[in-house]
XYZ file of C-alpha atoms in Angstrom:
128
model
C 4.939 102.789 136.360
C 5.104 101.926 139.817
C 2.196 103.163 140.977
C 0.633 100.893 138.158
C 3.044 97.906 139.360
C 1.041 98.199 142.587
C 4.414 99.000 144.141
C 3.591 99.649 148.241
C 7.647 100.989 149.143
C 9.909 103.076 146.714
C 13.463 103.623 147.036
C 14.697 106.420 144.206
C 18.106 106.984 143.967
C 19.787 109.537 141.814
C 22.695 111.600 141.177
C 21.027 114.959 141.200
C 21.111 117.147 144.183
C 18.439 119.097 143.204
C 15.661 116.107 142.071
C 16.568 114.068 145.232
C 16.766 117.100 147.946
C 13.606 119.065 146.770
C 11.369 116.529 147.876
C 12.940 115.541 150.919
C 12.522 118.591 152.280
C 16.254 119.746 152.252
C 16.168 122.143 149.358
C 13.358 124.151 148.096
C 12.934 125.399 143.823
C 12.736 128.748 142.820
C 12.794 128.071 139.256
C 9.131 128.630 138.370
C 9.717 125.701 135.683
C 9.840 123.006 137.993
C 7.234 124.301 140.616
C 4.647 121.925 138.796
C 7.340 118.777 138.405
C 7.507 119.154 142.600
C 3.683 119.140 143.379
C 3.386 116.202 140.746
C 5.910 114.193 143.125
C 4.193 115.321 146.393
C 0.873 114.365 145.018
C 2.771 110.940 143.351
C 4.342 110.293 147.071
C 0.619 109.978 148.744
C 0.259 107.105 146.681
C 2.515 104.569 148.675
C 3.024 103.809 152.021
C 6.651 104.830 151.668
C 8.743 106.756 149.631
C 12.924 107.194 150.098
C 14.910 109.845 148.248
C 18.509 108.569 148.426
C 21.346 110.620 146.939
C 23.960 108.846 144.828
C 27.490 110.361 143.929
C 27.851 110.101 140.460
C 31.274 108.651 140.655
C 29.379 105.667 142.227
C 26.292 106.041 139.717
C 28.540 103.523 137.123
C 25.771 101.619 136.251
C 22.494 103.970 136.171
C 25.236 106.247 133.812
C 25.958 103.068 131.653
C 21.835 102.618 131.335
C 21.225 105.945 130.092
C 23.825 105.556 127.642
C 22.445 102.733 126.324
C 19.282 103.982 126.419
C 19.798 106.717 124.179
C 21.419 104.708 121.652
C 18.010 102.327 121.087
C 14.948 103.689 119.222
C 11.918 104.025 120.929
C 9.090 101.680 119.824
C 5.967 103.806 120.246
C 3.378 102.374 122.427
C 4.801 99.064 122.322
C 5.625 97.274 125.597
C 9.370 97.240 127.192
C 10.258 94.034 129.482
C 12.309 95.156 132.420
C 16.064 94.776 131.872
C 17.613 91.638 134.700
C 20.769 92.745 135.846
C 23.034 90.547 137.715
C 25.519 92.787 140.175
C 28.652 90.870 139.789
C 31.786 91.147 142.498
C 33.962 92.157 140.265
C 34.338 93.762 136.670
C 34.120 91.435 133.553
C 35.705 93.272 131.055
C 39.622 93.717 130.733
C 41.224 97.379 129.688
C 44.513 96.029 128.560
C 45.703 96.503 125.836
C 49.078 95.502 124.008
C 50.702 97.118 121.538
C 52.452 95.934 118.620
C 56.348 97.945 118.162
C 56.057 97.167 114.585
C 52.580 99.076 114.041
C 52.638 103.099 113.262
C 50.038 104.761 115.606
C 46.761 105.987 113.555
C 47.590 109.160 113.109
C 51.345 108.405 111.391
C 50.050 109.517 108.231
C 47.841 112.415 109.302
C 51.194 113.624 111.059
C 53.360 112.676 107.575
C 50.520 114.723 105.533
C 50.780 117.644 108.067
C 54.862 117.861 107.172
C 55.359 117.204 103.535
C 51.424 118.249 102.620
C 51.856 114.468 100.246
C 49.463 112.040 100.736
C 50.467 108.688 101.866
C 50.916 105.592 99.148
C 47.757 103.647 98.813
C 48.100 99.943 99.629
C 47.561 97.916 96.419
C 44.336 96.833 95.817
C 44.074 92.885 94.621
């Protein structure tokens, strides 16, 4: 894609030792499997003026993880086109993991528990 973007400078970041050292130089593959996926990226690399393999923690990968997630969870269209996805890096979060509870309110599994003790199934709620 970026070679057909006309893209002159790549930066590729990732959170895989082994896809970011191999071609840097740093580690080399043994596994005959990828031999051809390595020559593909040195012949790929000739094609810009510059091309930087950065490595990426995964515990700092938050957002590339959240991608792929949802990623996987769409379709994919064919041969139809994708527009890229705008992402807006924010200062801080915008999502809140509090919760409250309510004393009143018997956790979920009350009645899995119940069932578990006295093997009788819980009374249905009426239904009007």
């Amino acid at each position: 894609m970026a070679v057909d973007q006309d893209v002159e400078e790549l930066l590729i970041k990732g959170d895989s030792d082994l896809i970011i050292r191999q071609p840097q130089g740093e580690w080399e593959t043994r596994d005959i499997k990828l031999i051809p996926y390595r020559k593909h990226v040195e012949y790929l690399r000739k094609r810009f003026k510059s091309v930087e393999f950065r490595y990426i923690p995964r515990f700092h990968n938050e957002l590339a993880n959240a991608l792929a997630t949802l990623a996987s969870m769409l379709p994919y269209p064919g041969n139809v086109h994708i527009d890229p996805l705008e992402i807006q890096v924010r200062e801080r979060h915008g999502y809140c993991n509090a919760i409250e509870i309510e004393t009143d309110i018997q956790s979920w599994y009350h009645d899995i528990k119940r069932f578990l003790k006295t093997k009788e199934y819980p009374e249905q709620a009426s239904r009007d």
